[in-house]
mmCIF file of C-alpha atoms and ligand atoms in Angstrom:
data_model
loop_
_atom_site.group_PDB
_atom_site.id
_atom_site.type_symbol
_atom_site.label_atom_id
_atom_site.label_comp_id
_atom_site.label_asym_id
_atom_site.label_seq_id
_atom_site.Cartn_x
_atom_site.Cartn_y
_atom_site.Cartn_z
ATOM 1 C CA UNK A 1 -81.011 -250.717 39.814
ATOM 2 C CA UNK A 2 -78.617 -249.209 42.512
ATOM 3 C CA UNK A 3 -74.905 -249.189 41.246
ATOM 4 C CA UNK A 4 -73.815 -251.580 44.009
ATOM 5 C CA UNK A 5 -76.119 -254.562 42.934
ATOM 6 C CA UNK A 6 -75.896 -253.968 39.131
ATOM 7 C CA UNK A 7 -71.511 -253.950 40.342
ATOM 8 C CA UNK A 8 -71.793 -257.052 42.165
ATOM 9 C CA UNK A 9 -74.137 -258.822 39.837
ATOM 10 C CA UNK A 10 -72.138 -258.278 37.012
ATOM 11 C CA UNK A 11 -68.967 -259.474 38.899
ATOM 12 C CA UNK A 12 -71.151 -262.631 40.080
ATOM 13 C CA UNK A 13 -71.755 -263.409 35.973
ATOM 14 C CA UNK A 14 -67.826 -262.745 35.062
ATOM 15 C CA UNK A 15 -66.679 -264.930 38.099
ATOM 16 C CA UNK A 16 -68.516 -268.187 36.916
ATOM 17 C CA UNK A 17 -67.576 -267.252 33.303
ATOM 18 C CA UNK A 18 -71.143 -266.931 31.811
ATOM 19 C CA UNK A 19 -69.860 -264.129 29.574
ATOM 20 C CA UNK A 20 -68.455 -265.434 26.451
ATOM 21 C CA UNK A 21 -66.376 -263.831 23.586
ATOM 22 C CA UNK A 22 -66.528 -264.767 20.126
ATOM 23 C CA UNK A 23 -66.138 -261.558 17.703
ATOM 24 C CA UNK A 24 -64.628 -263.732 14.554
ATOM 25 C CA UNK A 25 -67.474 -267.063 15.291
ATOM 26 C CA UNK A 26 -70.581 -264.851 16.168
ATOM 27 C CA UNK A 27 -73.198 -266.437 17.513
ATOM 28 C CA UNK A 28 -76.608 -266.375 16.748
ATOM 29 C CA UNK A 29 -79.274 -265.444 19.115
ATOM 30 C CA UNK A 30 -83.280 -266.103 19.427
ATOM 31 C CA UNK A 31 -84.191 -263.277 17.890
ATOM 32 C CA UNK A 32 -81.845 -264.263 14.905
ATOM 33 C CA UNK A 33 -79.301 -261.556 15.810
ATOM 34 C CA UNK A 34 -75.225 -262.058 15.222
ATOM 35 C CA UNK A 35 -73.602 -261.423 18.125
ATOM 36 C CA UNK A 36 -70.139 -261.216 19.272
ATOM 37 C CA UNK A 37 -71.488 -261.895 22.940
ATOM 38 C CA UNK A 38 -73.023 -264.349 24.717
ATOM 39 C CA UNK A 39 -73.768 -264.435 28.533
ATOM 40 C CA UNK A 40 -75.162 -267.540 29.900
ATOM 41 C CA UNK A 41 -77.002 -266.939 33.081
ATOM 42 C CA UNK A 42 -78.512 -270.959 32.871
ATOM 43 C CA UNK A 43 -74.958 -271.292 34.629
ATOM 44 C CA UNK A 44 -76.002 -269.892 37.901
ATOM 45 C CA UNK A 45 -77.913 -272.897 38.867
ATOM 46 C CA UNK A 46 -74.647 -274.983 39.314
ATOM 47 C CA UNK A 47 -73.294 -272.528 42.155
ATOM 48 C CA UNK A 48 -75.001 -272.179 44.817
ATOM 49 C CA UNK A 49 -73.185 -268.847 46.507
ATOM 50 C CA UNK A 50 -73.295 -267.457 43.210
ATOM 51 C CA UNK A 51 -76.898 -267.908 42.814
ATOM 52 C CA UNK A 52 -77.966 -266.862 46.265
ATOM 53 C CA UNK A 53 -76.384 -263.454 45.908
ATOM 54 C CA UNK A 54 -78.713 -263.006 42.519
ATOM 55 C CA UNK A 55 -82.165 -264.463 43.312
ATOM 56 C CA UNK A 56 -81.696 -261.803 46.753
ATOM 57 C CA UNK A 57 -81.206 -259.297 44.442
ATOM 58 C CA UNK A 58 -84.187 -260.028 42.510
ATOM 59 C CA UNK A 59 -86.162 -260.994 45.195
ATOM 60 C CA UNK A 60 -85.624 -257.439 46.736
ATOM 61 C CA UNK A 61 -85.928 -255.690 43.336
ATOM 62 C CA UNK A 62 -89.103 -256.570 43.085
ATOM 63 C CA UNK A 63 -90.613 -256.637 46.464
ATOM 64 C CA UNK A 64 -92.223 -253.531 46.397
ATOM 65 C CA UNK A 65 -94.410 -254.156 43.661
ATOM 66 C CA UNK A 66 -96.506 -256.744 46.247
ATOM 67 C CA UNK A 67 -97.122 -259.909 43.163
ATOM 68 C CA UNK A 68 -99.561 -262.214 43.888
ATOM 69 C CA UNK A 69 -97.338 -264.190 41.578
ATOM 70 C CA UNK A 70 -93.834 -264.802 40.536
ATOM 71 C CA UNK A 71 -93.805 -266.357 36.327
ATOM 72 C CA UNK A 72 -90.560 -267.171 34.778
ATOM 73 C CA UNK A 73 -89.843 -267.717 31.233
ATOM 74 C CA UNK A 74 -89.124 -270.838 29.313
ATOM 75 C CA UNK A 75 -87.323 -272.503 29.986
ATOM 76 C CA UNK A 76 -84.291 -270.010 30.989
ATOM 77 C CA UNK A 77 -86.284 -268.139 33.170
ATOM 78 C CA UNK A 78 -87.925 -271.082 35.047
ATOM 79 C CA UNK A 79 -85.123 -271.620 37.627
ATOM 80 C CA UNK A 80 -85.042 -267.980 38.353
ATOM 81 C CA UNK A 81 -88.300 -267.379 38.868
ATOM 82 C CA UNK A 82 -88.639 -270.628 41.153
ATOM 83 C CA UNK A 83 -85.996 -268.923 43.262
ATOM 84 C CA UNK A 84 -86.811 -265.544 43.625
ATOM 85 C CA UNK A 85 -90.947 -267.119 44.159
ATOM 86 C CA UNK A 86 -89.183 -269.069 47.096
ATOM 87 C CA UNK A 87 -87.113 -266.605 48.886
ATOM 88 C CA UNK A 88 -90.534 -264.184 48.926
ATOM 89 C CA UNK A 89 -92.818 -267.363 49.464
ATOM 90 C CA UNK A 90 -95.497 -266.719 46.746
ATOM 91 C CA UNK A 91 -96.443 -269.084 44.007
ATOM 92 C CA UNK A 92 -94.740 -269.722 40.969
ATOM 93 C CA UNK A 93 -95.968 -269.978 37.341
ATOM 94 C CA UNK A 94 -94.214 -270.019 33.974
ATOM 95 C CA UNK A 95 -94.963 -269.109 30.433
ATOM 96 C CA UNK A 96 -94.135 -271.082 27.312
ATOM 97 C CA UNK A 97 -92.759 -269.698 24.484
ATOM 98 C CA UNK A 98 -96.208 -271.605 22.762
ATOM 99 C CA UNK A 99 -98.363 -273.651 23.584
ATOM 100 C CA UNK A 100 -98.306 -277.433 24.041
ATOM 101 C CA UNK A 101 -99.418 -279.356 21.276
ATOM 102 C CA UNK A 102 -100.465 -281.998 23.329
ATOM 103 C CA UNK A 103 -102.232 -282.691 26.972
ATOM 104 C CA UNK A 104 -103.870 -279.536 27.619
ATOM 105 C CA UNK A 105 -102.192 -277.321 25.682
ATOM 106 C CA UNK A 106 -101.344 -275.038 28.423
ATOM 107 C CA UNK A 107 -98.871 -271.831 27.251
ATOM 108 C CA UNK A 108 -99.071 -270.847 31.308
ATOM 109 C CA UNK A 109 -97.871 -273.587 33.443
ATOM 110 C CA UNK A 110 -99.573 -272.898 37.091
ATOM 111 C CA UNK A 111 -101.929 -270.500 38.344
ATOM 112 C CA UNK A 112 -102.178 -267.142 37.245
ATOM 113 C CA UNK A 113 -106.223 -265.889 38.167
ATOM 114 C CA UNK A 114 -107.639 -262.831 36.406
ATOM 115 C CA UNK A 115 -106.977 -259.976 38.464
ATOM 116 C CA UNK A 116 -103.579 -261.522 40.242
ATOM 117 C CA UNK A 117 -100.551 -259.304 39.844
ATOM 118 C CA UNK A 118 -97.499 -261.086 38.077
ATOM 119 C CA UNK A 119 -93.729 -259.919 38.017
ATOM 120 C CA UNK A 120 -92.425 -261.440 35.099
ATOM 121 C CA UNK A 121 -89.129 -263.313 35.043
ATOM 122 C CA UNK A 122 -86.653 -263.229 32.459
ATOM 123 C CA UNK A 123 -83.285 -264.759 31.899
ATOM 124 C CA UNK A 124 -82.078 -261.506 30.187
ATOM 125 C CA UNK A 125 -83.119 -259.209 27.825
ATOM 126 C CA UNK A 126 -81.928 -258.853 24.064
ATOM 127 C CA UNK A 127 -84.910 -257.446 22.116
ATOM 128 C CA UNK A 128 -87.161 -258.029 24.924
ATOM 129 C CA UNK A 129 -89.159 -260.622 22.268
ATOM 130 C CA UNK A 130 -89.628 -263.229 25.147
ATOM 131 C CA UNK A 131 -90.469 -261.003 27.979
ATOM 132 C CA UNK A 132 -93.164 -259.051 26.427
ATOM 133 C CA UNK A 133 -94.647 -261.960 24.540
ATOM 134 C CA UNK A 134 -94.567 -263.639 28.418
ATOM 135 C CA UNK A 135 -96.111 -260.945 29.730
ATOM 136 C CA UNK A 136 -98.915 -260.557 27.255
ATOM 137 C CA UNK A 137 -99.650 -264.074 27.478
ATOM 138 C CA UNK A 138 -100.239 -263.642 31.188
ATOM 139 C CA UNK A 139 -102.256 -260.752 30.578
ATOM 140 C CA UNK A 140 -104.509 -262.435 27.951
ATOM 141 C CA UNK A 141 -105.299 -264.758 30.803
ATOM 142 C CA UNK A 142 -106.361 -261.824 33.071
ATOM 143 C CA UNK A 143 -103.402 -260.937 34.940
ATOM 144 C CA UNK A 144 -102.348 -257.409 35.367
ATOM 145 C CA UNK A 145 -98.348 -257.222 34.950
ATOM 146 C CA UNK A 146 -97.026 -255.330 37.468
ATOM 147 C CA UNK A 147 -93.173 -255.626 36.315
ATOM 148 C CA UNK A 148 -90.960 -257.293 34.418
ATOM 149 C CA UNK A 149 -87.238 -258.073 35.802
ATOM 150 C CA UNK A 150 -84.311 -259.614 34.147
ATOM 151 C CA UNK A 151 -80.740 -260.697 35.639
ATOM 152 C CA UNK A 152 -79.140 -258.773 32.504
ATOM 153 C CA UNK A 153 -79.907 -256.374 29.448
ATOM 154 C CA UNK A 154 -78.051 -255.288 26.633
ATOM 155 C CA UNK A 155 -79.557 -252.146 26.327
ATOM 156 C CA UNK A 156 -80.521 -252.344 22.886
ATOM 157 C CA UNK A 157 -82.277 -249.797 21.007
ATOM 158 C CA UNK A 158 -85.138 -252.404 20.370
ATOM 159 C CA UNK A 159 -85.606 -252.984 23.787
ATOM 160 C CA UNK A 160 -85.606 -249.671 25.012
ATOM 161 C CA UNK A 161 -88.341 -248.300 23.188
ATOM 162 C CA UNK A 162 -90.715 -250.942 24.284
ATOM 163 C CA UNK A 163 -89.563 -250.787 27.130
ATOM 164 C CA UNK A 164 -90.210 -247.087 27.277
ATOM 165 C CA UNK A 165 -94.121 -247.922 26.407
ATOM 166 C CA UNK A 166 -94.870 -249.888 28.905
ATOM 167 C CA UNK A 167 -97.082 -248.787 31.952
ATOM 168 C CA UNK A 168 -95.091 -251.057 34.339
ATOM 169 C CA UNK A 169 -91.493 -250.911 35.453
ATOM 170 C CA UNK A 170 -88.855 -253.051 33.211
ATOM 171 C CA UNK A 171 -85.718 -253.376 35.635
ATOM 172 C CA UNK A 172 -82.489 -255.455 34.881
ATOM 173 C CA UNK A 173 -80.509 -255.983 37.848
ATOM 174 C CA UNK A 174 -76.959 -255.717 35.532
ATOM 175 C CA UNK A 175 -76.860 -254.178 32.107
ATOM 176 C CA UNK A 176 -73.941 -254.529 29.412
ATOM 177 C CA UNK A 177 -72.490 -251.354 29.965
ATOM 178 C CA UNK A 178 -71.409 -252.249 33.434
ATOM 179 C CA UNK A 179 -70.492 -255.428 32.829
ATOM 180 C CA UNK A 180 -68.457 -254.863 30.114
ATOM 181 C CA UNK A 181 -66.876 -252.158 31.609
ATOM 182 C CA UNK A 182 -65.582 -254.095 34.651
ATOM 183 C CA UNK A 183 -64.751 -257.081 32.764
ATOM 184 C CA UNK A 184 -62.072 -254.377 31.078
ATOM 185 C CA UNK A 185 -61.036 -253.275 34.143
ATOM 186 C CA UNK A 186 -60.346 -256.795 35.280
ATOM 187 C CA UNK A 187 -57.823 -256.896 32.326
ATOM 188 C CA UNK A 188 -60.289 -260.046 30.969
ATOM 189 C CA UNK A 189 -60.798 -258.213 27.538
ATOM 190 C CA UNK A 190 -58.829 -255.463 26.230
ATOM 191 C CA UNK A 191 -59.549 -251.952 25.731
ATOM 192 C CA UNK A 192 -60.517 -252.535 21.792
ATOM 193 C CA UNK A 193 -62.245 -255.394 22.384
ATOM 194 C CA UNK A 194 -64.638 -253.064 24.604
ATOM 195 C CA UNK A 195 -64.884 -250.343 21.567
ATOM 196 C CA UNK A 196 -65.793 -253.365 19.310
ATOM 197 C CA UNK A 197 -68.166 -254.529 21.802
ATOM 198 C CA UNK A 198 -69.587 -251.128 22.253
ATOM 199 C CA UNK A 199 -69.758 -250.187 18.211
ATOM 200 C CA UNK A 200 -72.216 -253.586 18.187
ATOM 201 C CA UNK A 201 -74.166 -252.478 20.570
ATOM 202 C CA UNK A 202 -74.939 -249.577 19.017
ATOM 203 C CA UNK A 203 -76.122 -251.146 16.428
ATOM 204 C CA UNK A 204 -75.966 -255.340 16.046
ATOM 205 C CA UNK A 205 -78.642 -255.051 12.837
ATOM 206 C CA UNK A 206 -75.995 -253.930 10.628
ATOM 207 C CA UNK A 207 -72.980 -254.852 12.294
ATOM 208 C CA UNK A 208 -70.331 -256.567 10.299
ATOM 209 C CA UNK A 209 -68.138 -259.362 11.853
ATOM 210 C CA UNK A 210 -64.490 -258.819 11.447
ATOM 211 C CA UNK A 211 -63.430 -260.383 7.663
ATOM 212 C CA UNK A 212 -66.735 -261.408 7.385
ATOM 213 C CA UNK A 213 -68.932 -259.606 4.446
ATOM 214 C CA UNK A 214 -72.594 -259.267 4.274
ATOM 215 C CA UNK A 215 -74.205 -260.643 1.087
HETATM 216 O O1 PRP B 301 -84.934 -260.551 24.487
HETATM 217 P P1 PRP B 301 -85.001 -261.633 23.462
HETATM 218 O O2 PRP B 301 -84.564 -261.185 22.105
HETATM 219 O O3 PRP B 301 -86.329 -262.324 23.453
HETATM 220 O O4 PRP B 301 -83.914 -262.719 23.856
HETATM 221 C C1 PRP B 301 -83.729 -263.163 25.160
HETATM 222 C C2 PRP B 301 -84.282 -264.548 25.352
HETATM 223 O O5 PRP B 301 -83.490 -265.460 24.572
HETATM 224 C C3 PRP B 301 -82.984 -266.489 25.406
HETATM 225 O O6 PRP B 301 -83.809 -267.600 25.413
HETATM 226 P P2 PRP B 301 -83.711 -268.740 24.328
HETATM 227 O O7 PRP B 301 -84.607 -268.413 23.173
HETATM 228 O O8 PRP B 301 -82.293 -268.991 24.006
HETATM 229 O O9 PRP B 301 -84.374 -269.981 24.992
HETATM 230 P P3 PRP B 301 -84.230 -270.657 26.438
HETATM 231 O O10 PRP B 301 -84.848 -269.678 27.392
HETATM 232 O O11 PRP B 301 -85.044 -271.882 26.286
HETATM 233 O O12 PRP B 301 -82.798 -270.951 26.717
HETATM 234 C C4 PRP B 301 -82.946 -265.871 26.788
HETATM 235 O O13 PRP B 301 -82.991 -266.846 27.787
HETATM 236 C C5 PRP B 301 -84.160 -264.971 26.792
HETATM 237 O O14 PRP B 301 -85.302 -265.660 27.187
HETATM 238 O O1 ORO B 302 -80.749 -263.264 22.673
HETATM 239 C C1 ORO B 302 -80.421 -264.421 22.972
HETATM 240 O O2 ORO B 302 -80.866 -265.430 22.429
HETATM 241 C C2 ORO B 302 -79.407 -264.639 24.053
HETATM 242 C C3 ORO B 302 -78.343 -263.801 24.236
HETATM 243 C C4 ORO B 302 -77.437 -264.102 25.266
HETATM 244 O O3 ORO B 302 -76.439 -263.411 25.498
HETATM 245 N N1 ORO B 302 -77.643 -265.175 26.037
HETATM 246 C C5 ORO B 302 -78.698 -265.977 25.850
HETATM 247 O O4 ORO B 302 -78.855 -266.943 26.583
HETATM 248 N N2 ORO B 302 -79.577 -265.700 24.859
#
């Protein structure tokens, strides 16, 4: 991503306060990580300017890669997806996390035909867990993936390498490394905050909350 969008995007998530702190109360993500971060990009839908300056942003990021179809993630990618899929007026899917265990069981919501090309579209990425399980359920039904693209990444190791396998581009359009860099800048955490935030980072498996000891 080009280091004006991945700037402004970042600023965008810090100016609705979707980033939230909480070293000594970690919280506890999907994938079952501890984390002393949290950023909450479900906010975006309730502001309107805010929003419009990120689904352009994704709509443009992924223009180039001509999708037959846009598919979100559930549920956080949904909204997202339905955005960007409006702004470049092509149809809209979504991908369950499973699948129902009722109606018609349906993990993809929508059309995806064998053969379309899908851009995947995911809230953020941690471990990348829910976009790659997404994006293999699309291509189970015959799809070919032709990218994956996320609002925010942490960066994390995890991610990275899978990312690094994959034949298809995997693009964030902010990462943590910007963002938490500007958020210091703004004076909105300190400078040791941002060398705790970075030493988790590095490694969240075996980080150890402040005070807290691991069994
Ligand atoms: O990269 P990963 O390790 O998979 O983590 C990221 C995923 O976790 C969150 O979803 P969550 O499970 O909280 O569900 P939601 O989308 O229903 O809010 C987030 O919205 C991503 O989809
Ligand atoms: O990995 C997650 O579950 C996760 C992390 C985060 O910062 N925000 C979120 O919505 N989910």
């Amino acid at each position: 991503m080009d280091a004006s969008t991945a700037t402004v995007v970042a600023e965008t998530l810090l100016s609705i306060e979707a980033v939230t702190l909480s070293p000594d109360k970690p919280f506890t993500w999907s994938s079952g990580l501890k984390s002393p971060i949290y950023c909450d990009n479900r906010l975006l839908l309730s502001y309107p300017e805010e929003r419009k300056v990120v689904y352009e942003a994704l709509a443009e990021s992924i223009r180039s890669l001509n999708p037959d179809v846009i598919a979100g993630t559930a549920t956080a990618g949904i909204p997202h997806a339905a955005w960007t899929a409006e702004l470049l007026g092509l149809p809209m899917a979504y991908v369950r996390s499973s699948s129902k265990g009722h109606g018609k069981q349906n993990k993809i919501e929508g059309k995806i035909d064998p053969g379309s090309k899908v851009v995947i579209i995911e809230d953020l990425i941690s471990t990348g867990g829910s976009a790659f399980q997404a994006a293999q359920a699309a291509e189970e039904a015959g799809a070919e993936i032709v990218g994956i693209a996320a609002i925010f990444t942490y960066e994390l190791e995890a991610s990275q390498k899978i990312i690094a396998e994959k034949p298809y581009p995997v693009t964030s359009l902010t990462t943590f490394s910007k963002l938490a860099k500007i958020a210091e800048k703004k004076g909105e955490i300190t400078a040791s905050q941002l060398d705790s935030l970075k030493q988790w980072q590095q490694s969240p498996e075996t980080w150890n909350p402040a005070g807290e000891r691991q069994a």
